[in-house]
XYZ file of C-alpha atoms in Angstrom:
707
model
C -6.415 46.260 96.964
C -8.282 44.640 100.312
C -10.319 47.344 103.014
C -9.422 46.988 106.213
C -12.346 45.750 108.568
C -9.741 46.155 111.784
C -11.169 44.363 115.237
C -14.376 44.120 113.294
C -16.230 42.256 116.237
C -14.885 45.050 118.476
C -15.037 48.413 115.912
C -18.161 47.295 114.529
C -20.043 46.921 117.082
C -22.223 50.156 118.610
C -25.206 51.789 117.167
C -27.188 53.691 120.211
C -29.448 55.903 117.838
C -31.107 56.152 114.421
C -34.931 57.026 113.349
C -35.880 53.362 112.906
C -38.437 52.186 114.922
C -36.702 49.435 116.667
C -40.108 47.657 117.696
C -41.188 47.598 114.365
C -37.996 45.793 112.575
C -37.034 43.575 115.309
C -38.955 40.318 114.986
C -38.850 40.574 111.419
C -35.382 42.127 110.966
C -32.865 38.971 108.608
C -29.496 40.607 110.035
C -30.724 39.011 113.119
C -31.770 36.188 112.116
C -30.467 33.084 111.334
C -29.083 33.586 107.318
C -31.368 30.097 105.783
C -29.718 31.022 102.766
C -27.460 28.551 100.832
C -24.032 28.574 102.585
C -25.787 30.704 105.536
C -25.129 33.748 103.084
C -26.074 37.299 103.495
C -29.482 37.394 102.897
C -29.083 40.114 100.895
C -32.945 39.927 99.205
C -34.223 40.898 102.283
C -32.160 43.521 103.967
C -33.301 46.477 103.904
C -31.543 50.117 105.048
C -33.906 50.398 107.929
C -32.690 47.312 109.047
C -28.861 48.083 109.966
C -30.145 50.569 112.905
C -31.283 48.062 115.170
C -29.495 45.164 114.179
C -26.337 46.545 115.389
C -28.122 47.784 118.562
C -29.335 43.939 119.653
C -25.812 42.728 117.889
C -24.099 45.574 120.554
C -25.926 44.037 123.413
C -25.315 40.721 122.646
C -21.701 41.500 122.163
C -21.190 43.494 125.591
C -22.971 39.824 127.207
C -19.900 38.526 125.988
C -16.941 40.875 126.900
C -19.044 41.300 130.593
C -19.234 37.298 130.381
C -15.318 37.240 130.678
C -14.920 40.404 132.480
C -16.974 39.311 135.469
C -15.532 35.254 135.593
C -13.991 34.993 139.157
C -12.185 31.736 137.158
C -8.721 32.145 137.163
C -8.153 33.633 133.272
C -6.659 30.680 131.465
C -6.676 30.823 127.265
C -9.564 29.108 126.771
C -12.154 31.770 129.136
C -10.248 34.565 128.228
C -8.537 34.436 124.795
C -10.581 32.885 122.893
C -13.678 34.070 124.304
C -12.375 37.280 122.888
C -11.600 35.890 119.828
C -15.080 34.632 119.418
C -16.977 37.502 120.841
C -19.777 39.049 119.071
C -19.912 37.031 116.080
C -23.298 38.212 115.079
C -22.058 41.600 115.464
C -18.994 40.771 112.904
C -21.808 39.912 110.193
C -23.533 43.130 110.197
C -20.680 45.156 110.394
C -18.861 43.131 107.641
C -22.693 43.215 105.560
C -22.869 47.058 105.936
C -19.410 48.611 105.538
C -18.561 46.529 102.533
C -22.111 47.935 101.252
C -21.447 51.030 101.829
C -18.245 50.637 99.337
C -20.044 49.050 96.729
C -23.615 49.807 96.759
C -24.094 52.992 98.451
C -26.407 56.020 98.583
C -26.877 58.640 101.075
C -28.744 57.180 103.567
C -26.676 54.755 103.995
C -23.343 57.268 103.913
C -25.544 59.178 106.958
C -25.667 55.511 108.828
C -21.815 55.227 108.647
C -20.970 58.694 109.625
C -23.338 58.101 112.578
C -22.506 53.924 113.636
C -18.597 54.510 112.741
C -17.455 56.940 116.179
C -19.788 54.669 118.222
C -18.153 51.097 117.336
C -14.973 53.439 117.988
C -16.153 54.116 121.452
C -17.251 50.314 121.793
C -13.564 49.494 121.083
C -11.806 51.818 123.216
C -14.516 50.040 125.880
C -13.119 46.885 125.420
C -9.377 47.691 125.192
C -8.698 50.238 127.807
C -10.909 48.226 130.210
C -8.096 47.487 133.044
C -10.090 44.514 134.433
C -9.874 42.944 131.114
C -6.896 43.721 130.152
C -5.301 42.516 133.168
C -6.764 39.044 132.636
C -5.299 39.458 129.555
C -1.773 40.040 130.996
C -2.162 37.420 133.583
C -2.466 34.821 130.688
C 0.002 36.410 128.660
C 3.135 36.463 131.725
C 1.831 32.465 131.882
C 2.492 31.892 128.292
C 5.583 29.615 129.301
C 4.330 27.710 131.868
C 0.396 26.632 129.582
C 1.089 23.970 126.712
C -0.210 26.044 123.665
C 0.506 24.890 119.798
C 1.741 27.666 117.477
C -1.240 28.723 116.896
C -2.680 30.065 120.350
C 0.862 31.004 121.098
C 0.661 33.560 118.251
C -3.053 34.238 119.009
C -2.406 35.112 123.075
C 0.767 37.995 121.951
C -1.088 38.927 119.206
C -4.329 39.933 121.442
C -1.850 40.864 123.823
C 0.201 43.447 121.795
C -3.103 44.018 120.267
C -4.407 45.499 123.997
C -0.979 47.370 124.596
C -0.726 48.858 120.935
C -4.455 50.601 121.373
C -4.167 52.340 124.807
C -4.189 49.611 127.796
C -1.620 50.944 128.904
C -2.588 54.504 128.985
C -3.929 56.384 132.265
C -6.001 59.250 133.259
C -6.659 62.089 131.053
C -4.353 59.840 128.156
C -6.779 57.650 128.352
C -9.602 59.867 127.803
C -8.019 61.942 124.956
C -7.345 58.531 123.204
C -10.717 57.978 122.744
C -11.439 61.061 121.968
C -8.879 60.956 119.140
C -10.290 57.308 117.555
C -13.621 58.901 117.502
C -12.770 61.653 115.401
C -10.486 59.896 112.880
C -13.132 57.268 112.566
C -15.155 60.177 111.325
C -12.718 61.901 109.539
C -11.628 58.747 107.488
C -15.575 58.319 106.381
C -15.866 61.942 105.271
C -11.812 61.914 103.190
C -14.166 58.400 101.086
C -17.312 60.472 100.869
C -15.918 63.635 99.780
C -13.532 61.830 97.145
C -16.270 59.557 95.828
C -19.284 62.825 95.214
C -15.883 64.675 93.604
C -16.220 61.360 91.272
C -19.628 61.505 90.340
C -20.138 65.112 89.967
C -17.957 65.873 87.140
C -19.145 65.127 84.021
C -18.210 66.033 80.109
C -21.191 66.212 78.099
C -19.686 66.795 74.087
C -22.811 67.175 71.544
C -19.910 67.773 68.745
C -18.600 64.779 67.046
C -15.836 66.344 66.066
C -14.531 66.653 69.548
C -14.223 62.291 70.023
C -11.493 62.486 67.084
C -8.989 59.807 68.329
C -11.089 58.061 70.264
C -11.581 54.249 69.761
C -15.286 53.590 68.265
C -16.051 50.619 71.437
C -15.166 54.070 73.662
C -17.595 56.127 72.404
C -20.096 53.825 72.348
C -19.764 53.465 76.224
C -19.869 57.695 76.321
C -23.385 57.303 74.253
C -24.598 54.967 76.627
C -24.351 57.247 79.816
C -25.871 60.271 77.606
C -28.586 57.681 76.663
C -29.296 56.975 80.406
C -29.030 60.611 81.423
C -31.399 61.385 78.129
C -29.239 63.414 76.570
C -27.683 63.674 73.364
C -24.547 63.350 72.302
C -21.476 61.312 74.378
C -20.752 61.598 78.725
C -17.342 60.542 79.390
C -17.052 60.864 84.018
C -14.110 60.219 86.140
C -14.596 56.496 86.686
C -11.555 54.632 85.482
C -12.919 52.849 82.389
C -13.893 56.154 80.706
C -11.337 58.449 81.686
C -8.054 56.436 81.082
C -8.894 55.345 77.160
C -10.030 59.391 76.667
C -6.695 60.425 78.918
C -5.120 58.423 75.983
C -6.646 58.589 72.724
C -8.938 61.774 72.627
C -6.778 63.955 70.273
C -8.818 67.602 71.336
C -6.014 68.517 73.784
C -8.197 71.173 75.625
C -10.528 68.420 76.207
C -7.871 66.375 77.962
C -6.537 69.149 80.111
C -10.032 69.877 81.327
C -10.446 66.288 82.581
C -7.019 65.939 83.687
C -7.626 68.777 85.622
C -11.559 67.584 87.033
C -9.494 64.490 88.320
C -6.656 66.077 89.753
C -8.476 69.051 91.635
C -10.761 66.522 92.938
C -11.483 66.981 96.644
C -8.684 70.276 96.778
C -11.737 73.077 95.438
C -12.672 75.012 99.150
C -16.145 73.610 98.787
C -18.157 71.239 101.358
C -16.340 68.520 99.426
C -12.675 69.973 99.716
C -10.275 67.664 102.256
C -7.705 69.951 102.729
C -8.371 70.417 106.312
C -9.896 66.550 106.884
C -6.193 66.065 105.826
C -4.500 67.989 108.128
C -6.514 66.686 111.275
C -6.333 63.150 110.039
C -2.590 63.338 110.672
C -2.422 65.397 113.119
C -4.678 63.193 115.194
C -2.623 59.986 114.096
C 0.476 61.626 115.733
C -0.973 63.091 118.712
C -2.147 58.681 119.026
C 1.441 57.778 118.140
C 2.762 59.343 120.746
C 0.693 58.883 123.838
C 1.351 55.315 122.692
C 5.186 56.245 123.185
C 5.786 56.582 119.340
C 7.667 59.421 117.496
C 4.866 59.484 114.682
C 2.665 57.491 113.308
C 4.491 55.666 110.506
C 6.997 54.239 113.345
C 3.602 52.807 115.619
C 2.387 51.122 112.529
C 6.025 49.863 111.122
C 6.632 47.800 114.039
C 4.175 45.562 113.313
C 5.445 45.112 109.744
C 8.041 42.832 107.482
C 9.912 47.035 107.026
C 9.873 46.597 110.571
C 11.273 50.957 110.739
C 10.717 54.002 109.069
C 14.426 54.693 108.003
C 14.153 51.036 106.011
C 11.224 52.067 104.203
C 12.457 55.419 102.972
C 15.720 53.521 102.528
C 13.546 50.912 100.284
C 11.874 53.308 98.273
C 15.515 55.817 98.080
C 17.370 52.632 96.566
C 14.910 51.614 94.326
C 13.873 55.258 92.800
C 17.825 55.502 92.237
C 17.690 52.739 89.969
C 14.361 53.726 88.426
C 14.799 56.989 87.974
C 17.515 57.534 84.813
C 15.336 55.487 82.932
C 11.827 57.027 83.935
C 13.745 60.201 82.938
C 14.996 58.921 79.464
C 11.173 57.625 78.704
C 9.524 61.095 78.937
C 12.288 62.506 77.340
C 11.280 60.241 74.445
C 8.026 60.986 74.759
C 8.153 64.525 74.631
C 11.167 64.246 71.582
C 7.647 62.370 69.895
C 5.572 65.051 71.055
C 7.572 67.747 69.379
C 7.993 66.185 66.313
C 4.597 65.179 65.492
C 3.560 68.987 66.469
C 3.725 69.471 69.800
C 4.416 73.023 69.875
C 4.226 73.650 73.683
C 5.819 71.691 76.811
C 5.283 68.297 77.491
C 1.862 68.721 80.152
C 0.766 65.886 82.253
C -2.640 65.547 80.094
C -0.541 65.315 77.454
C 1.832 62.083 77.717
C -0.404 59.553 78.358
C -1.613 60.258 74.646
C 1.509 60.811 73.042
C 3.048 57.468 75.516
C 0.146 55.699 73.832
C 1.584 56.481 70.237
C 5.266 55.391 70.756
C 4.151 52.338 72.066
C 2.014 52.004 68.586
C 5.278 52.537 66.894
C 8.060 51.423 68.774
C 5.640 47.925 69.260
C 2.865 48.070 66.173
C 0.925 47.727 69.727
C -1.941 50.116 71.748
C -3.878 48.148 74.669
C -7.128 48.495 71.860
C -5.713 46.275 70.571
C -5.857 43.397 73.102
C -10.102 44.323 73.947
C -11.619 42.157 71.073
C -9.849 39.162 72.499
C -10.830 39.478 76.074
C -14.341 39.243 76.594
C -15.195 39.436 80.310
C -17.359 36.007 80.618
C -13.691 34.738 78.830
C -11.354 35.935 81.317
C -13.484 34.375 84.089
C -13.504 31.307 82.756
C -9.537 31.874 82.078
C -9.374 32.869 85.655
C -11.533 29.761 87.253
C -8.995 27.709 84.692
C -6.027 28.872 86.062
C -7.046 28.172 89.691
C -8.856 24.685 88.749
C -4.834 24.397 87.028
C -2.744 25.305 89.915
C -5.048 24.444 92.824
C -7.501 21.806 91.234
C -10.351 23.867 92.859
C -13.757 24.734 90.516
C -16.046 27.236 90.465
C -20.649 26.427 90.369
C -22.093 29.276 89.522
C -25.326 29.108 92.202
C -28.652 31.781 91.621
C -29.921 31.276 94.863
C -27.504 32.482 96.429
C -28.661 36.517 97.010
C -26.568 39.298 96.158
C -26.433 42.858 96.413
C -26.643 43.908 93.231
C -28.591 42.595 89.657
C -25.082 42.769 88.821
C -23.382 40.532 91.125
C -22.957 36.675 90.838
C -22.496 34.335 93.141
C -20.042 30.887 93.149
C -19.645 28.048 94.890
C -15.757 27.461 95.434
C -15.220 23.418 95.358
C -11.875 22.021 96.409
C -10.135 19.206 94.437
C -12.612 16.160 95.703
C -15.550 18.353 95.160
C -15.740 19.617 99.114
C -17.140 23.289 99.511
C -14.656 25.551 100.413
C -15.747 29.206 99.901
C -18.677 31.484 98.301
C -17.430 34.027 95.577
C -19.252 37.360 94.656
C -18.091 39.008 91.726
C -18.956 42.601 90.604
C -17.356 43.964 88.068
C -19.043 47.485 86.400
C -18.386 51.219 87.860
C -22.131 52.120 89.585
C -22.502 55.928 91.016
C -23.260 54.003 94.646
C -19.942 52.167 94.005
C -16.221 53.400 94.827
C -13.596 53.775 92.174
C -10.319 51.401 92.163
C -10.326 47.713 92.591
C -10.369 45.479 95.948
C -11.452 42.202 97.819
C -12.747 41.561 100.615
C -14.909 39.015 102.554
C -18.632 38.855 104.035
C -17.004 35.940 106.302
C -13.714 35.331 107.313
C -12.371 31.353 107.491
C -12.619 29.466 110.852
C -12.861 26.542 113.141
C -14.668 26.211 115.700
C -16.557 23.272 117.941
C -14.994 20.851 114.982
C -15.958 23.010 112.126
C -14.766 24.466 109.235
C -16.503 27.556 108.748
C -16.142 28.590 105.094
C -15.134 31.824 103.373
C -17.630 34.271 101.724
C -15.062 36.351 99.178
C -16.362 39.269 97.299
C -14.045 40.908 94.076
C -14.737 44.353 93.024
C -14.168 46.271 90.104
C -15.025 48.563 87.686
C -14.728 47.594 84.456
C -16.334 48.780 81.252
C -20.028 47.731 81.496
C -21.376 45.640 77.823
C -23.228 48.592 75.658
C -26.784 47.471 73.447
C -24.045 45.462 70.692
C -20.693 44.831 72.909
C -20.189 42.483 75.677
C -18.078 44.257 78.337
C -14.166 44.310 76.706
C -10.869 44.096 78.913
C -8.051 45.525 78.152
C -4.298 43.561 78.901
C -4.566 45.833 82.088
C -7.519 45.242 83.126
C -7.326 41.470 82.958
C -3.858 41.762 84.797
C -5.856 43.742 87.613
C -8.407 41.407 87.913
C -5.587 38.785 88.290
C -4.583 40.822 90.889
C -8.085 40.877 92.646
C -8.092 37.169 92.067
C -4.910 36.325 93.661
C -6.545 38.408 97.095
C -8.952 35.872 96.330
C -7.547 32.926 96.593
C -5.899 34.070 99.738
C -8.858 34.373 101.321
C -10.603 31.524 99.548
C -7.776 29.120 100.588
C -7.475 29.893 104.207
C -7.191 27.189 106.752
C -6.268 28.300 110.044
C -8.611 27.936 113.314
C -8.871 31.343 114.401
C -10.551 34.540 112.351
C -8.103 36.569 113.379
C -4.943 35.135 111.919
C -7.396 34.057 108.799
C -6.524 34.951 104.839
C -5.598 38.149 104.436
C -4.827 39.538 107.908
C -1.248 39.457 107.312
C 1.267 42.415 107.616
C 0.119 44.876 105.014
C 3.359 44.852 103.438
C 3.062 41.189 102.643
C -0.595 40.699 102.077
C -0.147 41.971 98.294
C 2.151 38.818 97.961
C -0.680 36.454 96.440
C -2.169 39.589 94.803
C 0.830 40.447 92.623
C 2.145 36.825 91.430
C -0.495 36.362 90.142
C -0.353 39.238 87.575
C 2.699 37.028 86.444
C 0.732 34.816 84.542
C -1.061 37.758 82.560
C 2.357 38.054 80.967
C 2.884 34.062 80.198
C 2.350 33.326 76.230
C 0.956 30.052 77.515
C -1.614 31.186 79.639
C -2.603 33.669 76.817
C -3.153 31.672 74.352
C -5.801 30.004 76.820
C -7.840 32.270 77.356
C -8.126 35.259 74.955
C -11.008 34.377 72.118
C -11.883 37.080 69.678
C -15.469 37.885 70.914
C -17.467 37.657 67.244
C -15.528 34.756 66.239
C -14.266 32.803 68.611
C -10.737 33.262 66.816
C -7.778 31.926 69.726
C -5.833 35.412 70.392
C -2.519 35.725 67.443
C 0.551 34.763 68.452
C 1.763 38.164 67.141
C -0.146 39.858 69.251
C 0.550 38.270 72.120
C 4.074 38.557 71.193
C 3.387 42.898 71.031
C 2.131 41.928 74.610
C 4.898 40.499 76.257
C 7.535 42.886 73.906
C 5.795 46.325 75.383
C 5.530 44.703 79.065
C 8.410 46.502 79.997
C 7.328 49.636 77.907
C 7.854 53.089 81.014
C 8.730 50.568 83.650
C 11.196 53.145 84.842
C 7.741 56.062 84.713
C 5.884 53.406 86.556
C 8.419 52.865 88.833
C 8.789 56.141 89.613
C 5.013 57.462 89.887
C 4.848 53.982 91.772
C 7.302 55.343 94.411
C 6.498 59.131 95.029
C 2.970 57.631 96.064
C 4.660 55.529 98.775
C 6.894 59.012 99.582
C 3.569 61.246 100.177
C 2.706 58.706 102.432
C 5.551 58.653 104.319
C 6.039 62.257 104.482
C 2.712 62.729 105.701
C 2.942 59.769 108.402
C 6.483 60.554 109.482
C 6.245 64.505 110.991
C 7.015 64.457 114.607
C 5.312 67.820 114.807
C 1.601 68.954 114.415
C 1.233 70.431 110.273
C -0.242 73.567 110.307
C 0.932 74.311 106.561
C -0.397 73.689 103.254
C -0.981 70.867 102.138
C -0.431 70.889 98.378
C 2.686 73.280 99.595
C 3.741 69.807 101.599
C 3.240 67.158 99.171
C 5.009 69.003 96.240
C 8.368 68.815 98.988
C 7.718 65.156 99.571
C 7.280 64.240 96.317
C 9.467 66.770 94.648
C 12.521 64.875 93.613
C 9.712 62.335 91.637
C 8.720 65.027 89.613
C 9.338 64.781 85.964
C 6.885 67.585 84.353
C 5.967 70.653 85.124
C 3.639 72.135 88.165
C 0.106 72.326 87.476
C -1.376 74.515 89.999
C -4.389 73.505 91.852
C -3.855 70.170 91.257
C -3.395 67.888 94.443
C -3.124 63.943 94.733
C -3.035 63.783 98.535
C -6.943 65.198 98.750
C -7.934 61.976 96.888
C -5.381 59.467 98.270
C -8.126 57.544 99.934
C -5.211 54.543 100.094
C -3.718 56.613 102.714
C -6.597 58.749 104.219
C -9.762 56.533 103.927
C -8.140 52.905 104.081
C -5.885 50.932 105.586
C -2.069 52.183 103.624
C -1.612 54.900 106.190
C 2.580 53.818 106.566
C 2.227 51.489 103.981
C 1.368 51.881 100.425
C 5.635 51.094 100.019
C 4.080 47.644 100.646
C 3.288 47.334 96.994
C 6.614 48.250 95.799
C 7.894 45.817 98.452
C 5.294 42.597 97.620
C 6.981 43.437 94.007
C 10.015 42.456 95.178
C 8.465 39.286 97.025
C 6.720 38.326 94.372
C 8.858 38.474 91.084
C 11.434 36.499 93.672
C 8.674 34.235 94.352
C 7.942 33.523 90.923
C 11.444 32.097 89.840
C 10.288 29.190 91.366
C 7.726 28.653 89.123
C 9.842 29.521 86.192
C 12.063 26.832 87.238
C 9.366 24.379 87.319
C 6.897 25.433 85.163
C 4.166 27.913 85.549
C 1.086 24.975 85.506
C 3.401 22.898 87.863
C 0.847 21.717 90.513
C 3.566 20.826 93.797
C 5.029 24.348 93.749
C 0.830 25.383 93.520
C 0.632 23.305 96.048
C 3.707 24.614 98.223
C 2.099 28.129 97.619
C -0.920 26.942 98.730
C 0.754 24.945 101.984
C 3.002 27.436 103.200
C 1.525 30.958 102.172
C -2.113 30.686 101.055
C -3.843 28.766 103.734
C -1.618 29.588 106.232
C -2.425 33.430 106.818
C -0.905 35.157 109.570
C -0.383 32.115 112.195
C 3.124 33.090 111.503
C 5.764 36.092 110.825
C 5.595 36.666 106.523
C 9.446 35.845 106.313
C 9.255 32.506 107.608
C 6.513 31.750 105.728
C 8.625 32.988 102.724
C 11.629 31.086 103.449
C 9.270 27.816 104.147
C 8.193 28.019 100.069
C 11.565 29.362 98.183
C 14.091 27.583 100.944
C 15.515 31.732 101.180
C 14.599 35.259 101.714
C 14.231 37.359 98.771
C 16.587 39.914 96.960
C 15.487 42.574 94.683
C 17.934 41.191 91.802
C 14.240 39.352 89.633
C 11.754 42.076 90.183
C 14.952 44.754 88.371
C 15.622 42.103 85.613
C 11.686 41.691 85.242
C 10.906 45.510 84.997
C 13.905 45.881 82.635
C 16.171 48.286 85.059
C 19.017 47.473 84.736
C 22.116 49.802 83.792
C 23.245 48.296 81.005
C 19.504 49.006 79.416
C 20.089 52.804 79.857
C 21.381 54.058 76.676
């Protein structure tokens, strides 16, 4: 997933307070000097936490001067002196904010979090000072109103339209008290969304299952036990420690024979930020959804979903809900059969209780092993992280002709991070790529792609991007390198697809570059790359045994492919339930006053396949929609699955390594960013609009598959 830095030149701008002595740091603040590094990358080796506050303050003053120059100009507003000037305003501020907020996600601490809490509402205030400036909006509107009389190319026209709509959708048409209320709402939301994410991270880090009796490890693979022992050792404790980080939590739930411990882990994970303590997110959720609703109504919309979806491929809440309901109807019968199959297996093998959520992964893995003679753990010896990196790089080289060269002279923000120069087929520099793979206490969970700088063209120079991929894969132990499951290989491919969208960007304007596209389109480049993870030709190239170097056996590859659709119905319903939860929260037309858990239960009721578990809540840790950029947008993952399955059919027809097909995808989609409507880009590549047929076929969700 890509974290959102919306209007980073406007929202990530304001810092006027802080305990740092500005004079003592200003002359030596690396954030305020030219970056004399390879490709002008961020000088992470010189940046200290104390530099951020004075850097923000100084960069704000420069950005304010840029804006004031536009506002105070006596010249007639033109595309160049208004729209372009706004596009380029606050470049240094962009750099400071991108560095800071990315570090807050990948390598945070209490001091950085405190700065973020202080900065965010001020940044929002500064953004509001721009978009709510009537004189400035008047200039933007004057250029917009004259657009038919000025000679603009396609990118310029899109930038003008986006600029005008950006002001309009951020309150520029509001007056008096409504304008002031809008300021207050956006300021409060900036605080609440930050706090939500901090609470989830804190609750994730606080829980640790410490085991000293080896008998309680029954069923766990040696590699998982070894990793848990390393965690315990790092904390000067005997035995084994399991955490709520995915590389620890997921395999524990799959393999641990001890049902009570599985329940303990499940309850810890599923009650995060729902304990009535200082990290509880229920009140924050209520405030967020009500403030989003109030903001939408101020802007003339019935609810937040209607506001958001106006700028999405789906267009309306009705279209999204219809899309989710249609896929649900096609998936639920399969899901019920799959859960029933696991329940029958569990009963046959000694479970004298109703199948519970903490049982499902455990018994599912056993059903999978019995049906396909296959488990995910069987793949790990063949997917050493370093070999997978080489394999993914090799795939990018085959498709797009690009190559990757590690450069240890590029500063990094943590010793585990590696930096690469990305070169085009002709050897021309394209991008810097940072790779950060392992869990840390200062890193939020999950996986994501982000930018430290986005691509754009100015004064004839094509300024190339700095792209970062951040994951949470198992770290190496004393005697074993980092080994990935096939599922983790797929995750890497997903994020690398986002990375290609950034690295291969080739647009004029930063605000249209790379992943600056509709939220329900941004997952196409990421999800289409996942398809190579289920192609035998590529798996045979990347899979090598970490000890012997032996290629992954055909038999194992065949098992991976044969099991690819295992529980596809259940997984589809699970993903759809998340989208339904999101749409329910953001489709309310009146302020919410009830129980968060009751509302969630009602929103997801028809997707439920297990008994209710008292005390759990999905919403209180749903960072995608309450701390990220997916509010009224989580459906986009399934929406993009339709796109990627349909688009990959072209590769299947022409060959999965066909350079001409890859070049078409690069030229028509990856390089274009948000310069055109997503459907226009898609049709330019595919030759037609997508249908869900390819997705249903790929997932095995067709009627004659149900017995």
